[in-house]
XYZ file of C-alpha atoms in Angstrom:
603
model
C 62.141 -13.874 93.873
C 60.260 -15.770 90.855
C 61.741 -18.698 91.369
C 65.476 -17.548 91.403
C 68.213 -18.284 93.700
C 69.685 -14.455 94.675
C 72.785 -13.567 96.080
C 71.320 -11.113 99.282
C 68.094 -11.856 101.264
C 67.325 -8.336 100.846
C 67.200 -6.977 97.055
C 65.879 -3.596 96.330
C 63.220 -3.020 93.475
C 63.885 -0.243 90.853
C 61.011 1.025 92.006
C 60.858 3.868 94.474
C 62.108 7.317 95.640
C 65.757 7.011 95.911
C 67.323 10.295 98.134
C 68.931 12.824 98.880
C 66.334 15.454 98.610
C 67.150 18.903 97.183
C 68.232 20.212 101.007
C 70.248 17.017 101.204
C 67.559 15.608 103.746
C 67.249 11.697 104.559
C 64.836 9.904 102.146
C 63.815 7.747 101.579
C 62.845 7.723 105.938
C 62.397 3.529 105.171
C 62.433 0.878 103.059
C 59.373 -1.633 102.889
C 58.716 -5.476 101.797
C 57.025 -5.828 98.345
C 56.380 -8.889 95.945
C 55.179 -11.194 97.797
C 51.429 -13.234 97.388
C 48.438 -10.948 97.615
C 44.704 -10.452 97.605
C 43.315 -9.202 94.239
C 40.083 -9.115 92.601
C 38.515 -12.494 92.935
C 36.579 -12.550 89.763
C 39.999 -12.286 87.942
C 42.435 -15.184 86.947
C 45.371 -15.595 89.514
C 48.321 -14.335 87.983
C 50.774 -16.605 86.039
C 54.017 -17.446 85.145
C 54.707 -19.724 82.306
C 56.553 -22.632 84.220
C 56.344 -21.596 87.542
C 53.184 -20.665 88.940
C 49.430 -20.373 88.442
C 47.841 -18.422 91.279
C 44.221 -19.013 92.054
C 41.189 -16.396 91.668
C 41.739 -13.404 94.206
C 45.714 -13.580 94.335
C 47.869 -11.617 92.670
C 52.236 -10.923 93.047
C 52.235 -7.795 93.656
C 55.287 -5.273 93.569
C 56.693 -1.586 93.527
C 55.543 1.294 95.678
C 51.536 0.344 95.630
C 53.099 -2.813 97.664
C 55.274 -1.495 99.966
C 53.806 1.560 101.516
C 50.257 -0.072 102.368
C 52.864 -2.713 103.492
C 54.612 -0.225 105.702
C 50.851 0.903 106.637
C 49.990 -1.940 108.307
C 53.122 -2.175 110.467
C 52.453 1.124 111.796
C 48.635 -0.019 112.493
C 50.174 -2.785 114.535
C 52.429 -0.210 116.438
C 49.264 1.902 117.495
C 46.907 -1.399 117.612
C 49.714 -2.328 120.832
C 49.977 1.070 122.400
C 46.446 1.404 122.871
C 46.351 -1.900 124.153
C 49.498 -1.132 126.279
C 48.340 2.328 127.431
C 51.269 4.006 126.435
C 51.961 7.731 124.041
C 51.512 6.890 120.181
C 51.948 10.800 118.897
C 52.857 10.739 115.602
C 56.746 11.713 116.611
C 57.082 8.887 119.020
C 55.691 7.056 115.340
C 58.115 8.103 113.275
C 60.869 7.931 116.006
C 60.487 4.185 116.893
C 59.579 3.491 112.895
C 63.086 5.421 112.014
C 65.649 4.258 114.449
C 64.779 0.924 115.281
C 64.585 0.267 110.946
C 67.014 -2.854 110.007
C 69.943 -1.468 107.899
C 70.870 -3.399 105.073
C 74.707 -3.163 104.264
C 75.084 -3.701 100.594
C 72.202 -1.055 99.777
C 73.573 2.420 99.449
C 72.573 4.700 102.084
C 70.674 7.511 100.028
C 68.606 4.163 98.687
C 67.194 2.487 101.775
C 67.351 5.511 104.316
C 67.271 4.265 107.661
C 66.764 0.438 106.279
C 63.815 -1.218 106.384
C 60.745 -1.610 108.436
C 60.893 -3.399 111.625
C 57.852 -3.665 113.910
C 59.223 -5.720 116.248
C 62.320 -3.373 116.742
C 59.966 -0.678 116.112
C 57.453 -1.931 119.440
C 60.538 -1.392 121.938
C 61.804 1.807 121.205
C 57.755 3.455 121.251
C 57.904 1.574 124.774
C 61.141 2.659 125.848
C 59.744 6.439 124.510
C 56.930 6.474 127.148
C 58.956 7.561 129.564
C 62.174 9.101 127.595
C 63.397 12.693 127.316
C 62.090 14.422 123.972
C 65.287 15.475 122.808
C 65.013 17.894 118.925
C 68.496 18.179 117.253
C 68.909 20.199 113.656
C 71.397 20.633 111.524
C 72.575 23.264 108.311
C 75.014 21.599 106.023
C 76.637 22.713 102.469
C 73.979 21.684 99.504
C 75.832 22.512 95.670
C 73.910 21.685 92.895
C 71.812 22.532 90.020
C 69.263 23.928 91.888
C 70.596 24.954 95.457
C 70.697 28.673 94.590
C 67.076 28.576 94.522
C 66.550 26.986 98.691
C 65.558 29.491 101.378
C 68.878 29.273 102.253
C 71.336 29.594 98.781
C 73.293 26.488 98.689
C 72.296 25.551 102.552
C 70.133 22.592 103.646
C 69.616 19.839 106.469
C 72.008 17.694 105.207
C 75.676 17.285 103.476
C 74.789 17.229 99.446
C 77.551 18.429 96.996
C 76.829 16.996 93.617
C 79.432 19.058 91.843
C 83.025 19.660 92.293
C 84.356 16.266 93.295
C 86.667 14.252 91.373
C 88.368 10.786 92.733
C 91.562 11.733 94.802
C 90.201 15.014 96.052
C 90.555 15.991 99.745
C 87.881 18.657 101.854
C 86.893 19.487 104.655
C 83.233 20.289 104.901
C 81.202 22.128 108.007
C 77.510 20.704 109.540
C 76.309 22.694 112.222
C 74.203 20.786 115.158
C 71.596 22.433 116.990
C 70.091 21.062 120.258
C 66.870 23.087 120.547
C 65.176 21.379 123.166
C 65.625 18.572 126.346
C 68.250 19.371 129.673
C 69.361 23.061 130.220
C 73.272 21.381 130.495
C 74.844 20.312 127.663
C 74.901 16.979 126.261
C 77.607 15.070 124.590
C 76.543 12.364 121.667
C 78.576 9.925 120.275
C 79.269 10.490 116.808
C 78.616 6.943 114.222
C 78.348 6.236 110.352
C 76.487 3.688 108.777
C 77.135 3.377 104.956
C 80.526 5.043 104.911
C 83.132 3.054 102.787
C 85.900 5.388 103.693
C 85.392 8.408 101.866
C 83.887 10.127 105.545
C 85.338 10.941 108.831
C 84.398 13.748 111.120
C 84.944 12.986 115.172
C 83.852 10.760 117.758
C 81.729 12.781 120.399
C 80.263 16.175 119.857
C 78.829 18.391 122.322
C 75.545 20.349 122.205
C 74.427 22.818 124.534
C 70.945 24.014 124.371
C 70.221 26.291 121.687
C 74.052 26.574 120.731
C 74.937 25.779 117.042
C 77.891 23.590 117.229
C 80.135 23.032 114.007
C 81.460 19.668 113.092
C 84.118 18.995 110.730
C 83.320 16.239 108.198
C 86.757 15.106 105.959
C 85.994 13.885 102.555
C 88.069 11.392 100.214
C 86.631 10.044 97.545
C 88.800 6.897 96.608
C 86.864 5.960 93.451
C 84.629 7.775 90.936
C 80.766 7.077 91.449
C 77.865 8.620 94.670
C 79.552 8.738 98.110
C 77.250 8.395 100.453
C 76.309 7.499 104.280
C 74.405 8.264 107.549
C 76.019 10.777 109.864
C 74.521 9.341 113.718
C 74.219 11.058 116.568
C 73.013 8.512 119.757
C 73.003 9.426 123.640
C 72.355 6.681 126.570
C 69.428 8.726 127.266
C 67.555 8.774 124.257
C 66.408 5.293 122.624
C 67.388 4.243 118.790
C 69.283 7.514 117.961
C 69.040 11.092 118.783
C 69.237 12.381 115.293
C 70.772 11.351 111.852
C 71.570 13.111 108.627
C 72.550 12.179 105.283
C 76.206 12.891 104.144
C 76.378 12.917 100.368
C 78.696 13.730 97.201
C 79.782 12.713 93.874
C 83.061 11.927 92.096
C 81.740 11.953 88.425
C 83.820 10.357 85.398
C 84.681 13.399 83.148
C 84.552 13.127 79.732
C 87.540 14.979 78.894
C 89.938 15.432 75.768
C 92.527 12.873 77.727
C 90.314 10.234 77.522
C 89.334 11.448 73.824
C 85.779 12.429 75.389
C 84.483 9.238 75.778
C 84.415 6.526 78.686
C 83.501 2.682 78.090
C 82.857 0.846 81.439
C 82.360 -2.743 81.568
C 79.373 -2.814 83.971
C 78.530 -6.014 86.208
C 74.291 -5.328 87.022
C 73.110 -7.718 89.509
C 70.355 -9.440 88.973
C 67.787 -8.249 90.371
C 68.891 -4.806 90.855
C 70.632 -1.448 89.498
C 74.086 -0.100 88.814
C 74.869 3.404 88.696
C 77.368 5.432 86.817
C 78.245 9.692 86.860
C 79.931 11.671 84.063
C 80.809 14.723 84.362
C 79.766 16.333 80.719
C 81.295 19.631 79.711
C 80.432 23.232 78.044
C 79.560 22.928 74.628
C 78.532 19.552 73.614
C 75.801 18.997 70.924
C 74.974 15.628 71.550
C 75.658 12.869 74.741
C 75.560 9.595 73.317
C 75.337 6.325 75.381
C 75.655 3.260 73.724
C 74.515 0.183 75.044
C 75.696 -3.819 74.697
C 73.796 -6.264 76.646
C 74.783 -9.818 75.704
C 72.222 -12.505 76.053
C 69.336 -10.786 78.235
C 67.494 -7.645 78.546
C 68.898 -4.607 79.978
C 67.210 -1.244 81.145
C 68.748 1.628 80.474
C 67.613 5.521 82.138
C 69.770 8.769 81.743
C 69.424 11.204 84.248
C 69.658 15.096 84.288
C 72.302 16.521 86.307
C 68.767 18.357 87.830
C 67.964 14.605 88.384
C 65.034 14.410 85.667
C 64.746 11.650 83.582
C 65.646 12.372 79.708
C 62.857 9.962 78.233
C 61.668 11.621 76.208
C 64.415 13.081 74.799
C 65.913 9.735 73.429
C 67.184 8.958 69.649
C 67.388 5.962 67.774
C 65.396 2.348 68.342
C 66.583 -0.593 70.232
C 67.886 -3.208 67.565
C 67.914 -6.366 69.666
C 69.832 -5.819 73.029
C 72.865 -3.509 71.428
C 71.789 0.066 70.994
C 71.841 3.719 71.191
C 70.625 6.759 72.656
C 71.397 10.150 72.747
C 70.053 13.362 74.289
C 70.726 16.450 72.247
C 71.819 20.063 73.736
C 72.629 18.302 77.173
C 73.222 20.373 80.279
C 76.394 20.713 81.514
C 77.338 18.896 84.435
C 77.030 15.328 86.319
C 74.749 12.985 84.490
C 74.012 9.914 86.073
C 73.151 6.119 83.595
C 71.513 3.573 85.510
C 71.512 -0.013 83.828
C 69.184 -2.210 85.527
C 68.273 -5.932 85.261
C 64.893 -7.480 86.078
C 63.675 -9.776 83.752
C 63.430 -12.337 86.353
C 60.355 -10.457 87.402
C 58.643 -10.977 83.633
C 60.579 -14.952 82.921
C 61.063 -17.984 84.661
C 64.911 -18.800 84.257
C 64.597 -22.863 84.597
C 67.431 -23.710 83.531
C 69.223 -21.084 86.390
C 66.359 -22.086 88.926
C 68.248 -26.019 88.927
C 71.629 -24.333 90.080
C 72.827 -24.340 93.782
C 74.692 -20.872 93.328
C 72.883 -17.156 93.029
C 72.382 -15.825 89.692
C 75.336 -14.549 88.294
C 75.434 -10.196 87.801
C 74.632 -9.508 84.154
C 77.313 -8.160 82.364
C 77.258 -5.364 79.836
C 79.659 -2.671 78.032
C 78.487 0.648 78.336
C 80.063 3.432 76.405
C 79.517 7.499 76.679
C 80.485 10.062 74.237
C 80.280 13.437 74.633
C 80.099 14.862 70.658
C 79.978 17.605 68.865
C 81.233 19.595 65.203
C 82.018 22.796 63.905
C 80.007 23.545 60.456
C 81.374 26.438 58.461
C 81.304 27.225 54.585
C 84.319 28.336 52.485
C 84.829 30.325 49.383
C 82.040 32.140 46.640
C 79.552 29.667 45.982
C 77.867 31.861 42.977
C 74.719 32.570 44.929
C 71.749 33.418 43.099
C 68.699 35.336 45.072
C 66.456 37.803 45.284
C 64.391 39.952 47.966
C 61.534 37.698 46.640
C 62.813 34.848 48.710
C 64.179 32.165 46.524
C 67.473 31.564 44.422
C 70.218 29.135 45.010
C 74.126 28.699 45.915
C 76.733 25.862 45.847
C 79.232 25.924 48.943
C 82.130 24.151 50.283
C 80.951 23.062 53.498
C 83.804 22.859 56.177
C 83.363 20.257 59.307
C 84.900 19.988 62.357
C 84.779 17.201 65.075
C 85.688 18.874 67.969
C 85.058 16.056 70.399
C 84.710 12.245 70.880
C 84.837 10.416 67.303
C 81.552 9.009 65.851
C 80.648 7.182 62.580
C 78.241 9.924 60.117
C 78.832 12.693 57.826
C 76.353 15.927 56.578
C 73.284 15.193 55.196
C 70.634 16.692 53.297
C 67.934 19.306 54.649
C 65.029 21.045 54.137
C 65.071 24.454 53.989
C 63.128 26.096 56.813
C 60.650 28.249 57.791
C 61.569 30.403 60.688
C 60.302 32.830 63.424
C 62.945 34.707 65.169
C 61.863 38.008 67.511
C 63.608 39.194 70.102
C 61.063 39.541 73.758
C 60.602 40.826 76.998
C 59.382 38.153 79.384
C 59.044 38.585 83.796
C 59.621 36.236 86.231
C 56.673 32.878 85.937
C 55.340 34.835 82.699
C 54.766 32.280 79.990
C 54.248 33.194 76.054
C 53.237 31.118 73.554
C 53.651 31.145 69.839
C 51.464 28.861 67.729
C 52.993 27.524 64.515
C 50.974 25.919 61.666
C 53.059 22.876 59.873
C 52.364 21.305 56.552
C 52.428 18.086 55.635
C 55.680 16.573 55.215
C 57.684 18.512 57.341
C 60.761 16.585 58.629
C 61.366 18.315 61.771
C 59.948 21.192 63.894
C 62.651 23.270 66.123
C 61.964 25.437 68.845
C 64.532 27.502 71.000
C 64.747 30.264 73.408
C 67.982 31.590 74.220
C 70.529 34.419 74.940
C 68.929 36.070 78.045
C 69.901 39.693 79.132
C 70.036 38.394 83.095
C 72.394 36.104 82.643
C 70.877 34.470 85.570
C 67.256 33.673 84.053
C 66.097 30.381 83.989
C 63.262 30.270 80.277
C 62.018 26.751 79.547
C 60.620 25.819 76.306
C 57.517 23.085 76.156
C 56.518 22.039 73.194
C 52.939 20.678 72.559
C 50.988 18.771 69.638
C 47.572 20.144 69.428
C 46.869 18.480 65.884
C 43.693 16.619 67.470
C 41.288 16.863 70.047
C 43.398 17.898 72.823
C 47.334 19.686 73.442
C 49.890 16.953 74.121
C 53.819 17.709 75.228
C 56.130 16.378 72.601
C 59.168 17.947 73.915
C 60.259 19.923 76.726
C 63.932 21.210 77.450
C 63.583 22.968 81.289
C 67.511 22.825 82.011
C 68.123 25.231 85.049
C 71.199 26.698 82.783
C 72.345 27.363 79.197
C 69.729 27.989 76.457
C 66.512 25.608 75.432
C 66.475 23.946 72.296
C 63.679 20.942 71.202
C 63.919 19.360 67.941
C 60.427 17.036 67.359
C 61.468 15.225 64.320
C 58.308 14.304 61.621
C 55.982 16.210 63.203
C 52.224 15.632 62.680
C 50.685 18.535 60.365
C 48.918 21.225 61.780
C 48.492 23.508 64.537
C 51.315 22.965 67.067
C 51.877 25.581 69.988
C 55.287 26.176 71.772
C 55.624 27.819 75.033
C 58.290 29.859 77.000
C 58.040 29.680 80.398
C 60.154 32.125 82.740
C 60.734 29.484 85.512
C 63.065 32.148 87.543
C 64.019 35.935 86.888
C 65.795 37.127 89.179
C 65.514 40.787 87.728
C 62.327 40.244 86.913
C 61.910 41.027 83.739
C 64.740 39.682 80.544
C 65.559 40.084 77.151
C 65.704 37.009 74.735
C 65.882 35.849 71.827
C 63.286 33.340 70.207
C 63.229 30.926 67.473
C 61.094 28.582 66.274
C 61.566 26.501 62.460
C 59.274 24.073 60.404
C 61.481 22.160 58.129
C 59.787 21.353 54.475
C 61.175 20.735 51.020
C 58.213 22.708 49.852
C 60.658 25.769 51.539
C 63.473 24.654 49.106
C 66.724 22.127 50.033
C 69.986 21.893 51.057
C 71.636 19.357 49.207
C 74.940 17.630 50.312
C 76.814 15.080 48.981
C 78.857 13.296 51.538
C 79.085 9.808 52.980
C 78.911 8.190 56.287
C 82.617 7.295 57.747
C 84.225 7.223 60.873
C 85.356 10.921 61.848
C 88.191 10.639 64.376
C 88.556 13.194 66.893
C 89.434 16.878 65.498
C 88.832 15.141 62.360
C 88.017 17.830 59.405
C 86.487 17.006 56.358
C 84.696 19.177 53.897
C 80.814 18.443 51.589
C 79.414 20.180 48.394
C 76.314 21.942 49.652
C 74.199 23.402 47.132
C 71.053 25.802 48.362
C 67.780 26.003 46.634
C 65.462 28.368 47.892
C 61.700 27.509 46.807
C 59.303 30.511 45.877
C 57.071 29.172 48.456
C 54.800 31.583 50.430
C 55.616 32.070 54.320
C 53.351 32.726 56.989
C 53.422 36.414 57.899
C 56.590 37.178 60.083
C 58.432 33.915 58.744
C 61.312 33.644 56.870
C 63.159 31.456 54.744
C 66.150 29.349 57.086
C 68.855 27.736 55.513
C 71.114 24.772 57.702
C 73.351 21.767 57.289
C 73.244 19.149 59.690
C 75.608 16.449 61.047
C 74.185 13.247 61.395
C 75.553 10.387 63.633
C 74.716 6.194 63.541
C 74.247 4.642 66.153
C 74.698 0.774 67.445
C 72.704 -0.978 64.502
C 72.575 2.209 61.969
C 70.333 4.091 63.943
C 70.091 7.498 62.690
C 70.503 10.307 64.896
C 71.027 14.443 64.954
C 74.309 15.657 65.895
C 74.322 19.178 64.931
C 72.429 21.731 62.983
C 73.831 24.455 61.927
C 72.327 27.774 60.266
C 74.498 29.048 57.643
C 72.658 32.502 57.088
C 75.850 34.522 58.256
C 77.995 32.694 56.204
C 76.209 32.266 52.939
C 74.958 36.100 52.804
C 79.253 37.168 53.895
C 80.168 35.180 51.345
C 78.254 35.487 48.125
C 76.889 39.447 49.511
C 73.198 38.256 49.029
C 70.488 40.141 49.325
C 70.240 40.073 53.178
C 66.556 40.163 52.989
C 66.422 36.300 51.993
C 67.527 35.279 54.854
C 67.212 37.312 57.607
């Protein structure tokens, strides 16, 4: 542990493949030792860590996944090393079966983290002996799987084990079905005792069940979740007969926070990370926000921060704003509606040797840190005859009253000046896994390149939009929104000049062929400006607040089939000033309503 005392013998790396799987299946199956001394590459320096330790030539510490599973490897060589010693069946079931159920369970690692626990060859040896001359006994089971994805499993909404991401809340009370199938040992039936490992109360389903062969059985699993975060343990089934277990499923579901006009749409948690390790947290984000920001104050040491997808990707790439010391922001713009998950995580002890902490008797202490989500977004709407001035050659000029609205959690920003744009809008037919791509050439200068794909005729369409840099010798993604609802939208701020190429995949189409609408803008001053004059302040919620915008219109030449686009834009700081996008708003309805413009400008 680098030199640390830790509070558990057993801590587990943020490394890995954490469960359930889409069907709600157990994963991971184990968990495996890692970071520990090991052989490297003997005509390298040892590793090192500045007041620690100085390994020789040939040894490294190694850790993560490239550790464990060749760790995990070698146990399993052992196990077949001693049954063809022994003389005794090695199949790859009786493998997995002895590796499985004999694996040591950790208690203060969450169930859908360490699967069965972790590897145990010596536990391990006596089951694959005991196995030799045990009934092979094959239990399944069908369970209710709900979320952003289920539709799509052979089964809609249907999998091997219990996994309901959505539609819990803390205080809620169900009842949920799994059905047990015994498809293969004695023609009578068999009764199993029924066991959890994992469950902190919010389970309970009964004590025995009994399986006839080739009967589905239904079992009734109860369901109270006493506090808001992932529920989660191991459903058992065991029989005298049968050695470790007879079968086991995963049980899972979350009770999300929701971000919510009673609590002013935002939530600050005091979080207490242990050290090494990771703490989770679940919001529940709703319809209609422009912008999730998650702010982040760490104290003293570093802390990482990840926001997950309610799809369970990672939003990397979609972050805003720069770490200023160990207080800052990020934000993910047009998020997904549903349950997102943060994880803060603290492993520095991995990278620095704590010396002053290494003299102390006691564990390191858990690392604490605020963290505070904010679900945000703002109306944008102009008011009155601004005395527009146009053309159907493209250019001319207007001065608006710009109405805001902050519909949801307060922030500290105002409007801002813009570009004016240069668009691409066409409606288009696309079929199911078609993809289309539109290739958009953008001059120097440009401030921000936005692509979206949205308003499908099957309502039940799933489009993606991937956006890629091919400026130099090769295509690179620079922004992808593939939410499995709602519409796509990727804003690449500063983009290089050049050729860039966007592309709109039709991940699922159920009818097999949908409408939609596409959009794509390149935003340059040499297109004209939208200038407003308005200042940064806090904006409380429902907060309304009006800006002088006033709209030049350049008579710059636009590719064939672009057009002149005309926005204002919310802007939002973050911890340390960090700029970042709230909302942007087109104003073409507006401005050619109000001032009757020659439609042609604009559209």
């Amino acid at each position: 542990n680098h030199g640390v005392r830790v509070e558990h013998d057993d801590n587990l790396l943020i490394t890995g493949g954490y469960g359930p799987m889409g069907n709600g299946a157990l994963e991971p199956d184990i968990i495996s030792p890692s970071n520990y001394v090991s052989t490297a590459r003997g005509f390298l320096e040892g590793r090192a860590m500045a007041g620690l330790f100085q390994l020789p030539p040939g040894y490294t510490i190694a850790g993560g996944t490239s550790t464990a599973t060749p760790t995990a490897a070698g146990g399993v060589a052992l196990l077949i090393s001693a049954a063809k010693q022994a003389g005794i069946q090695y199949d790859p079931y009786r493998i997995k079966h002895a590796i499985t159920t004999s694996a040591r369970w950790v208690e203060h690692l969450p169930a859908y983290k360490q699967g069965n626990g972790v590897i145990n060859v010596a536990g391990a040896w006596e089951i694959l002996q005991a196995l030799d001359t045990a009934p092979m006994v094959a239990i399944t089971s069908r369970a209710p799987v709900i979320h952003e994805y289920s539709h799509l499993l052979p089964t809609p909404h249907e999998g091997v084990g219990l996994y309901e991401r959505n539609g819990w809340a803390v205080g809620d009370r169900g009842e949920r079905t799994v059905i047990f199938t015994r498809t293969s040992g004695p023609s009578q039936a068999m009764t199993f005792a029924v066991s959890w490992a994992g469950n902190e109360g919010t389970f309970s389903a009964p004590n025995t069940i009994t399986l006839p062969l080739n009967t589905p059985v239904p079992m009734t699993v109860v369901i109270e979740p006493t506090k808001s975060g992932a529920h989660t343990a191991l459903l058992t089934l065991r029989h005298s007969s049968i050695p470790g277990y007879a079968y086991r499923t995963l049980v899972t579901i979350v009770a999300p926070e929701a971000l919510t006009a009673a609590n002013d749409f935002t939530i600050e948690t005091r979080a207490s990370i242990p050290r090494p390790g990771m703490q989770s947290f679940f919001y529940r984000v709703p319809e209609g926000v422009a912008t999730l920001k998650v702010d982040l104050a760490a104290g003293q040491r570093d802390v990482g921060l990840s926001i997950i997808r309610p799809d369970t990707r990672q939003t990397g790439r979609f972050f805003r704003g720069q770490q200023t010391s160990r207080r800052f922001t990020r934000v993910v713009a047009d998020p997904m509606p549903g349950v997102w998950e943060i994880r803060l995580t603290d492993i520095a002890d991995t990278r620095t040797f704590d010396w002053e902490q290494a003299k102390k008797e006691e564990p390191v202490p858990p690392t604490s840190a605020t963290l505070t989500v904010s679900a945000l977004a703002a109306d944008i709407a102009l008011m009155g005859d601004g005395g527009f001035m146009g053309s159907g050659t493209g250019q001319g000029s207007a001065t608006h009253d710009v109405w805001i609205t902050n519909r949801m959690a307060a922030f500290t920003g105002g409007t801002v000046s813009t570009p004016v744009g240069s668009a691409r809008r066409e409606g288009a037919m696309i079929g199911d896994k078609e993809q289309q791509i539109h290739e958009v050439e953008v001059l120097p200068g440009t401030t921000a390149l936005v692509a979206r794909a949205f308003n499908p005729s099957d309502p039940d369409a799933d489009l993606d939009v991937y956006v890629y840099n091919c400026t130099g010798s090769r295509c690179r993604s620079s922004g992808t929104d593939a939410d499995p609802v709602g519409d796509e939208f990727v804003i690449v701020r500063n983009p290089a000049p050049g050729t860039w190429k966007i592309v709109v995949d039709a991940a699922s189409v159920p009818s097999g062929m949908t409408f939609y609408e596409y959009l794509d803008v390149a935003f340059n001053p040499s297109y004209g400006n939208v200038g407003v004059a308005d200042l940064p302040q806090e904006r409380t919620v429902g907060a309304r607040w009006t800006a002088k915008a006033h709209t030049w219109i350049a008579p710059a030449a636009h590719a064939p089939g672009r057009v002149p686009y005309v926005a204002v834009m919310v802007q939002g700081e973050g911890l340390g000033g960090d700029p970042f996008l709230l909302v942007l708003n087109e104003l073409v309805a507006d401005v050619v309503e109000e001032t009757g413009a020659d439609p042609e400008v604009y559209d």
